[in-house]
Coordinates of C-alpha atoms in Angstrom, one line a residue:
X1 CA 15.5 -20.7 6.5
X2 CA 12.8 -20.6 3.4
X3 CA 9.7 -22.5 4.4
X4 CA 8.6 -25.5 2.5
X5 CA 6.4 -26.1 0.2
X6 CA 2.5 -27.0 1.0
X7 CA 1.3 -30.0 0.5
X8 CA -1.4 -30.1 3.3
X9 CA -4.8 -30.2 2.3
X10 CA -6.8 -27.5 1.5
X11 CA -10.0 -25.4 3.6
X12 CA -12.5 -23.8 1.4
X13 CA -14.6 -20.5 2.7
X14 CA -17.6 -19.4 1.0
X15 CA -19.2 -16.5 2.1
X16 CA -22.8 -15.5 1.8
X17 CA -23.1 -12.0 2.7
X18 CA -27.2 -11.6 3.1
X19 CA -29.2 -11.4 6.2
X20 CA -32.4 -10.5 6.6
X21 CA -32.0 -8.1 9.7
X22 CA -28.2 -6.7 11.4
X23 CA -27.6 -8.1 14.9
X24 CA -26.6 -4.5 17.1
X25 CA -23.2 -6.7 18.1
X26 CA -22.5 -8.2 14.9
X27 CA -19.5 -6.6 12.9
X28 CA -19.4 -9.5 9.9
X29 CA -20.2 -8.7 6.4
X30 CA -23.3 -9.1 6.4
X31 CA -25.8 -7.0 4.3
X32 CA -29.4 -6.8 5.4
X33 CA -31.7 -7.8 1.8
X34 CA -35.2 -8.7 1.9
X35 CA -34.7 -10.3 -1.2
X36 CA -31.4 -11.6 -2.2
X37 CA -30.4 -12.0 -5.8
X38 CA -29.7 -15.1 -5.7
X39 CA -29.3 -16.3 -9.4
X40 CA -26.8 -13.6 -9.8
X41 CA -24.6 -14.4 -6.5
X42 CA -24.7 -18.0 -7.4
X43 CA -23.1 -17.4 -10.6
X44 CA -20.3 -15.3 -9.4
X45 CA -19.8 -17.8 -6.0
X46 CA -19.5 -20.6 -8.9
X47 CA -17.1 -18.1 -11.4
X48 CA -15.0 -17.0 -8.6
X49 CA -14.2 -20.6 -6.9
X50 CA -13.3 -21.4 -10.7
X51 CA -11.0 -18.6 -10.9
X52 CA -9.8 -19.6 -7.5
X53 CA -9.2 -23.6 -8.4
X54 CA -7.6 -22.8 -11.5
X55 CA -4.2 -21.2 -9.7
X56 CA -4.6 -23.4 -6.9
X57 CA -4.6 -26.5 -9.2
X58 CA -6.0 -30.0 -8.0
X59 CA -5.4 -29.7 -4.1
X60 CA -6.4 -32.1 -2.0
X61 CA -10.0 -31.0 0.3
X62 CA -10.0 -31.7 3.3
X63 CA -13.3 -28.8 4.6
X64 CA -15.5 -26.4 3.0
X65 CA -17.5 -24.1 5.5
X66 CA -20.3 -21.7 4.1
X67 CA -20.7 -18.8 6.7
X68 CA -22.2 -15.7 6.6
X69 CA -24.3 -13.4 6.8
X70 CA -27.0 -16.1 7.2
X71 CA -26.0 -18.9 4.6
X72 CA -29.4 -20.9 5.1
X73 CA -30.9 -17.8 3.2
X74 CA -29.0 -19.0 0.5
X75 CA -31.0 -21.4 -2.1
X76 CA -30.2 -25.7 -1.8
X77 CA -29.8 -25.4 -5.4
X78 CA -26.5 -23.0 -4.7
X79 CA -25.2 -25.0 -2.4
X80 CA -25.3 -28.3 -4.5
X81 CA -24.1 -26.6 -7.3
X82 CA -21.4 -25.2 -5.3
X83 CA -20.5 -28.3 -4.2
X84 CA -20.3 -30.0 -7.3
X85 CA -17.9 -27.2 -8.8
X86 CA -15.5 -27.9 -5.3
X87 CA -15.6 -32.0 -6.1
X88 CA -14.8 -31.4 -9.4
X89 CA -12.0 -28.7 -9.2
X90 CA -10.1 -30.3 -6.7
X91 CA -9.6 -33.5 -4.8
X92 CA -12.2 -34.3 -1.9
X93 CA -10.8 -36.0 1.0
X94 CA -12.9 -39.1 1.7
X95 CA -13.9 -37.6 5.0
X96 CA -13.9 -34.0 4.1
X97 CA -16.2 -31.9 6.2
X98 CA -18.8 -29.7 5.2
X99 CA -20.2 -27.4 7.5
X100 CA -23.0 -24.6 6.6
X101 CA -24.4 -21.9 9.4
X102 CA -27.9 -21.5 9.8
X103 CA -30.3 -19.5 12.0
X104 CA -32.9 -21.4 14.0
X105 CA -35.6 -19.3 12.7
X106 CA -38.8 -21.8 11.1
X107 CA -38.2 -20.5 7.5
X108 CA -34.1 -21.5 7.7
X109 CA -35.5 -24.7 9.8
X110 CA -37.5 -25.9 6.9
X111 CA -34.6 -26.2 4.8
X112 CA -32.2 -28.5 6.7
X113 CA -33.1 -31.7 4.5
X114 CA -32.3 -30.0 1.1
X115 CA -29.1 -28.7 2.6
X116 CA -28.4 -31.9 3.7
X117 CA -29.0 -33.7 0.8
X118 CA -26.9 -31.3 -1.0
X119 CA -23.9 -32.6 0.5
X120 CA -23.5 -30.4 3.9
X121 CA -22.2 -33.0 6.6
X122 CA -22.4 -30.6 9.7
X123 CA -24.5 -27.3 10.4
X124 CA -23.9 -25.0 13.2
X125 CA -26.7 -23.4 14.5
X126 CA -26.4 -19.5 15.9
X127 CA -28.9 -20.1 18.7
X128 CA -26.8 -17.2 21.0
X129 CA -29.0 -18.0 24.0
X130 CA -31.7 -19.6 25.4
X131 CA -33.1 -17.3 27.7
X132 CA -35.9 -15.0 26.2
X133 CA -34.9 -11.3 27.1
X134 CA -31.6 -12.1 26.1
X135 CA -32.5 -13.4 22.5
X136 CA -34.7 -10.1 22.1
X137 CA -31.2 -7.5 23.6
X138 CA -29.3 -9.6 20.9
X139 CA -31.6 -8.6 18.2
X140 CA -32.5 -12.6 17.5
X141 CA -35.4 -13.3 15.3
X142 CA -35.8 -16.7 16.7
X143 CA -37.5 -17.8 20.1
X144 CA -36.1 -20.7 22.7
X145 CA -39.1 -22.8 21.5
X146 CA -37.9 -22.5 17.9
X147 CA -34.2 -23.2 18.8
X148 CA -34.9 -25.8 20.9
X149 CA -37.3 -27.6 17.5
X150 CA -34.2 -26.2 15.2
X151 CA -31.8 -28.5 17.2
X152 CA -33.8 -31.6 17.6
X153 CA -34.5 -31.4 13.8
X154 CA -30.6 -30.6 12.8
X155 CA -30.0 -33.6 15.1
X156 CA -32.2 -36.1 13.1
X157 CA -30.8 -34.9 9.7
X158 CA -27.3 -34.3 10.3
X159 CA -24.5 -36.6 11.7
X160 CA -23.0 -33.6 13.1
X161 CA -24.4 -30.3 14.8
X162 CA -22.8 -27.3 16.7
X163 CA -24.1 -23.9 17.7
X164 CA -23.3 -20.9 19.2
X165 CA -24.2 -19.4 22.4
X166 CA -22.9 -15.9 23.7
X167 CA -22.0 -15.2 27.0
X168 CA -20.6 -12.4 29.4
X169 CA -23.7 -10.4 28.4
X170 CA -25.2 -7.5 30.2
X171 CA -25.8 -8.2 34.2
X172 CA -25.2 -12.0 33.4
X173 CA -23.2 -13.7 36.7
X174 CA -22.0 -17.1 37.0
X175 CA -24.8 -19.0 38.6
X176 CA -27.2 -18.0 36.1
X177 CA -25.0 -18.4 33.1
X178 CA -24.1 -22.0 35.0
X179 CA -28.3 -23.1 34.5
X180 CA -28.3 -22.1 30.9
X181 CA -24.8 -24.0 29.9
X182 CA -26.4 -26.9 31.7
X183 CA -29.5 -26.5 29.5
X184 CA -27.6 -26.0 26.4
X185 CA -25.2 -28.9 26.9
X186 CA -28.3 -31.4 27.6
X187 CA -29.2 -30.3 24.2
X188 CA -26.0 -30.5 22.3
X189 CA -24.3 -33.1 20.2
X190 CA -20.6 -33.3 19.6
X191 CA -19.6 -29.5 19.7
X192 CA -20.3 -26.0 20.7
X193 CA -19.2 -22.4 20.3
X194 CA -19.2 -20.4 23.5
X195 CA -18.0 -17.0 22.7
X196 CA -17.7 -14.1 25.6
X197 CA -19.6 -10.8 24.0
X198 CA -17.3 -7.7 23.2
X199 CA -18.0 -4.8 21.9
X200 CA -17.1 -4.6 18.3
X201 CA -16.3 -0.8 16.6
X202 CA -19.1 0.4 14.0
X203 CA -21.7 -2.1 15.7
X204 CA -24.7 -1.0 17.9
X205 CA -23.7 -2.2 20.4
X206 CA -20.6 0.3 20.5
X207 CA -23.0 3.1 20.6
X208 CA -25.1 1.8 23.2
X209 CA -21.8 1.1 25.2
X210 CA -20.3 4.8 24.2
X211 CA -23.1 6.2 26.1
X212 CA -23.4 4.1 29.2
X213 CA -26.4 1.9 28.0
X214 CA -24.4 -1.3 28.0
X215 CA -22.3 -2.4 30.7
X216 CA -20.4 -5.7 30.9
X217 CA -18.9 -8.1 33.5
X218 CA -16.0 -6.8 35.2
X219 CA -12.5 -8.5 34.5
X220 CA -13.2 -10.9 37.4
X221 CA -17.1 -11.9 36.6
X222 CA -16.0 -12.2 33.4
X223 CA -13.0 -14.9 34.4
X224 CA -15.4 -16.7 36.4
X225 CA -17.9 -16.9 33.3
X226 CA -15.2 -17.8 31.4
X227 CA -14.1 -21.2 34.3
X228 CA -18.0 -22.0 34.5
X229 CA -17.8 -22.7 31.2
X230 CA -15.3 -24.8 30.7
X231 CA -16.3 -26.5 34.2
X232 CA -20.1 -27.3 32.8
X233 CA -18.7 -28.7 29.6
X234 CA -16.3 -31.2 31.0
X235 CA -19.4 -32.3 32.7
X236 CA -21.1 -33.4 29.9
X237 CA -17.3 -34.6 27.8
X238 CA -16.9 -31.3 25.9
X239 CA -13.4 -30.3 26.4
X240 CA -11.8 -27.3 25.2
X241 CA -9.6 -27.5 22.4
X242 CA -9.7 -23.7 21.1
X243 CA -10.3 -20.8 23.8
X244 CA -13.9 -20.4 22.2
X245 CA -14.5 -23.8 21.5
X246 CA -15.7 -27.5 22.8
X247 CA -16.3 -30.8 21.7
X248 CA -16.5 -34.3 22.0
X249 CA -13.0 -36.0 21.1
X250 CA -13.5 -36.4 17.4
X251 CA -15.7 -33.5 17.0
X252 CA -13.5 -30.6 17.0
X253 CA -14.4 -28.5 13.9
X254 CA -12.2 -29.5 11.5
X255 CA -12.7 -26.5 9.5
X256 CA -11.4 -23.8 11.8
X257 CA -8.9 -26.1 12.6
X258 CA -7.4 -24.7 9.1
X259 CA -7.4 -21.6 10.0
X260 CA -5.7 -22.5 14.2
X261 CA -3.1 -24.3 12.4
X262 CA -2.3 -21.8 10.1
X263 CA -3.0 -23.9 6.8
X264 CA -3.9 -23.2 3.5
X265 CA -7.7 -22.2 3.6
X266 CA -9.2 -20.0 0.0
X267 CA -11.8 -17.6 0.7
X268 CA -14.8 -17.1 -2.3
X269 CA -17.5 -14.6 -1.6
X270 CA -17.5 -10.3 -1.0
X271 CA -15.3 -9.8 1.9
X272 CA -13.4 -13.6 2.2
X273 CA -10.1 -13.7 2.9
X274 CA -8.0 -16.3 2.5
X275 CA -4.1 -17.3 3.2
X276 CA -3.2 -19.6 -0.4
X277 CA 0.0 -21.0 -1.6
X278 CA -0.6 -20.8 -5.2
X279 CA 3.1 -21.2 -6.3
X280 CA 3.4 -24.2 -3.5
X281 CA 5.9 -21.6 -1.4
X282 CA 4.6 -17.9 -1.6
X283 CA 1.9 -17.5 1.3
X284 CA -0.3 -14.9 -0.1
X285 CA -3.0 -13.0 1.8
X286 CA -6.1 -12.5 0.3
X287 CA -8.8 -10.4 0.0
X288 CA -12.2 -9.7 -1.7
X289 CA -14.6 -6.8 -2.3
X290 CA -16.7 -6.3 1.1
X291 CA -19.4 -5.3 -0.4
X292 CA -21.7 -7.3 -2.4
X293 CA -22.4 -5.1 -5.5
X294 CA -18.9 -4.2 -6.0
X295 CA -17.7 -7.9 -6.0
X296 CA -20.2 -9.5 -7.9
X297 CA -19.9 -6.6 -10.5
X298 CA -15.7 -7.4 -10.7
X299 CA -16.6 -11.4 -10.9
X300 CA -18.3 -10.4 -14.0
X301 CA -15.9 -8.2 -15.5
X302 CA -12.9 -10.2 -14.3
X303 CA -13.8 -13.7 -12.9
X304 CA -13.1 -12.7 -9.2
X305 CA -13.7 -10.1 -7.0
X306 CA -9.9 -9.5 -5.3
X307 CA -9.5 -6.4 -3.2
X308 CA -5.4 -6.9 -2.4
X309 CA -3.6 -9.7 -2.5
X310 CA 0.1 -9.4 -1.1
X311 CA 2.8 -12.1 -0.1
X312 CA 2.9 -12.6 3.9
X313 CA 6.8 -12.4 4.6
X314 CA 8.4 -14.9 6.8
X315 CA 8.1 -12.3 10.4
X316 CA 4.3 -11.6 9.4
X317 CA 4.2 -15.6 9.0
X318 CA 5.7 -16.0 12.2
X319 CA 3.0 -13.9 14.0
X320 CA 0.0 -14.4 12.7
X321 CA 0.7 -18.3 13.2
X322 CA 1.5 -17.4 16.9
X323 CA -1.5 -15.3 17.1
X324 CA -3.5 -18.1 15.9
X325 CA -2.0 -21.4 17.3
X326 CA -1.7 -20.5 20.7
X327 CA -5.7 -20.0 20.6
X328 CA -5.9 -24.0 20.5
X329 CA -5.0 -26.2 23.7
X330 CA -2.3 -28.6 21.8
X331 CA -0.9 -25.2 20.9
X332 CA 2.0 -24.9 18.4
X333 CA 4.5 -27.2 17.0
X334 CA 7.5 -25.7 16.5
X335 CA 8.9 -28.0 13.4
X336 CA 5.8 -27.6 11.8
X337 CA 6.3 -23.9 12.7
X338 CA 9.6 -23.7 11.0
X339 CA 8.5 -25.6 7.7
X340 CA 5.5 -23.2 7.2
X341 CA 7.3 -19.5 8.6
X342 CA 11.0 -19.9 7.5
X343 CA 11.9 -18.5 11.1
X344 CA 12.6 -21.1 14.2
X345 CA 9.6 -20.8 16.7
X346 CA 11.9 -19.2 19.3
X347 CA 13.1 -16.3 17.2
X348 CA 9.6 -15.2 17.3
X349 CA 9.1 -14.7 21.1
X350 CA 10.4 -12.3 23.4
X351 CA 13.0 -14.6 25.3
X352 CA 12.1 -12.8 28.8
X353 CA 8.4 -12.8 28.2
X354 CA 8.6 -16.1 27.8
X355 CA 10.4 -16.9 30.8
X356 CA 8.4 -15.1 33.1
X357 CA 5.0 -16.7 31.2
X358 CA 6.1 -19.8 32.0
X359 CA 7.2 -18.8 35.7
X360 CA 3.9 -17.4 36.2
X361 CA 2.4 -21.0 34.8
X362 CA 0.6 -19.2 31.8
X363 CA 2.8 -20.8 28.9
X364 CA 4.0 -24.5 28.8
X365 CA 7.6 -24.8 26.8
X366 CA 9.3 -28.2 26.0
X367 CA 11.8 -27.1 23.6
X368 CA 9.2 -28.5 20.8
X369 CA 5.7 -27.2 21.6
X370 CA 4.4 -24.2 22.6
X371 CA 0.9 -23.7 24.6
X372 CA -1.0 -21.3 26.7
X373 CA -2.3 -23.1 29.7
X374 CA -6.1 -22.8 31.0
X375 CA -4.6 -19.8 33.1
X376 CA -2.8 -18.3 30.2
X377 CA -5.9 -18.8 27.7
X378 CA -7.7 -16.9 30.2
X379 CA -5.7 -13.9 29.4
X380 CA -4.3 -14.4 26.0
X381 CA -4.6 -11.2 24.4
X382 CA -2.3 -9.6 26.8
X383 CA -0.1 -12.0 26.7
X384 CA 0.2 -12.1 23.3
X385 CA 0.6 -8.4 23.0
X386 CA 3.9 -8.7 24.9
X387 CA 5.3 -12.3 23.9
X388 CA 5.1 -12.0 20.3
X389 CA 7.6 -10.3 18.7

């Protein structure tokens, strides 16, 4: 079976890879400048998405998310003029969502309205905790009191606002992690990002944990974390619609969404990636230059900063929409799995796995959708490890 060719609407990812200090559990690009050049990375985000548009043609626009590094380091001016290049290039949905990432710090703070009038429709907000000591062991630069003033500002200024909190952390248990959910959630509008810590190679974090200095939950604190949080977000209508993620109905971030579904998404900046049918049938995977010199250097010389670029054949298709899909509650479609892999969905799983998964009440099989359950989200990676084949 040969897949068929896009016609879904496009995701646009632009990366900003500055930040002003490295978080010891972050492993993103990000690049720690006092000083960005920002003149200079402007032009090459602006040369590169033109590149980018040219292959890609007129698509339709459906999201455009600037993420980081710390994006609201970035000047309003490069945003806008970003913007403008992405309306012009292609074809904006009417509704098309545009998200940017921002630390609650006073300085990022005091640029919310420019990014806003700029054109950014949502921000999420990397708030990571609300509880002192733990702000200061994740290396934040912010305090609860300036989170707290970050999120009632966003909330005046934007129609929509996430953040992201981290839990599973260092001697955290349930009842405590239970009173700051609550906290948060009274806070939050229509969505959140709750993400369990893990310890990432080549971070600080890794080091600390190498030598004993870090410990975290055991498997079972960390499924009863892990059931808190779903329990205290149902409470105030966040569901879960993606193992890390809640929201209102209607305020799922459509962004990510791309990237669940397995869509088209581009990815401009040092270190994006991006999965583009330029051709309209040949999935390509993308890559830039990580680092920032390097790529904006190549921009110049060449008018984008590709690393490798290679087509993703129809069994890598198959598993990477897999890996990604059965992240989200609705899980997978296995039609739309068909049309966009070239394989049927069934092909792709280990036909005794899948029994078994779905004895045990971990996957849920009607002949057209695939989904992990709450119990099988809980312990995903292991069972995609042996389902997917």
């Amino acid at each position: 079976m040969n897949p068929a060719p896009v016609r879904e609407p496009l995701a646009l990812y632009i990366h900003w890879p500055f930040c002003l200090a490295k978080c010891p559990y972050c492993d993103f690009n990000s690049h720690v400048r006092d000083v960005p050049p920002q003149a200079r990375f402007r032009a090459a985000l602006r040369a590169e998405l033109a590149w980018e548009a040219a292959r890609l043609g007129p698509r339709p626009l459906s999201s455009i998310f600037f993420g980081g590094g710390t994006p609201s380091l970035m000047e309003p001016q490069t945003v806008a003029d970003l913007l403008a290049d992405a309306a012009r290039l292609f074809a904006p949905l009417p509704d098309m969502e545009i998200t940017l990432e921002a630390n609650p710090t006073s300085v990022e703070a005091g640029r919310l309205a420019a990014f806003r009038a700029a054109g950014v429709n949502r921000l999420s907000l990397g708030v990571q905790s609300l509880e002192p000591e733990a702000l200061a062991r994740l290396g934040r630069r912010h305090s609860v009191a300036e989170a707290v003033a970050a999120l009632e500002t966003a909330r005046a200024i934007f129609p929509r606002v996430s953040f992201d909190l981290i839990y599973a952390r260092p001697g955290q248990t349930p009842p405590a992690w239970r009173a700051e959910l609550r906290a948060a959630l009274a806070l939050a509008a229509d969505h959140l990002s709750l993400y369990q810590l893990t310890i990432e190679p080549g971070t600080q974090y890794e080091a600390l944990h190498r030598r004993g200095e870090i410990v975290l939950p055991d498997g079972d604190t960390a499924a009863a974390l892990y059931e808190a949080t779903a329990e205290e977000a149902a409470r105030f209508g966040l569901l879960a619609y993606e193992v890390s993620n809640y929201a209102v109905p209607g305020g799922e971030g459509r962004h990510n969404l791309a990237y669940w579904r397995y869509r088209d998404y581009a990815g401009i900046g040092p270190g994006a990636h991006g999965r583009v049918t330029p051709n309209g049938a040949t999935l390509l995977a993308t890559r830039r230059h990580r680092a920032p010199e390097p790529w904006v250097e190549r921009v110049e010389q060449q008018g984008h900063g590709t690393a490798a670029e290679e087509a993703v054949c129809p069994v890598d298709r198959a598993r990477e929409m897999l890996l990604m899909g059965l992240r989200l509650t609705e899980g997978i479609d296995a039609a739309r799995f068909a049309a966009r892999t070239g394989r049927e969905l069934v092909e792709a799983l280990d036909a005794g796995v899948l029994i078994q998964a779905r004895q045990a009440g971990y996957l849920a099989w009607d002949g057209e959708r695939l989904a992990a359950t709450p119990e099988g989200r809980l312990r995903l990676d292991a069972l995609l490890a042996d389902l997917v084949l």
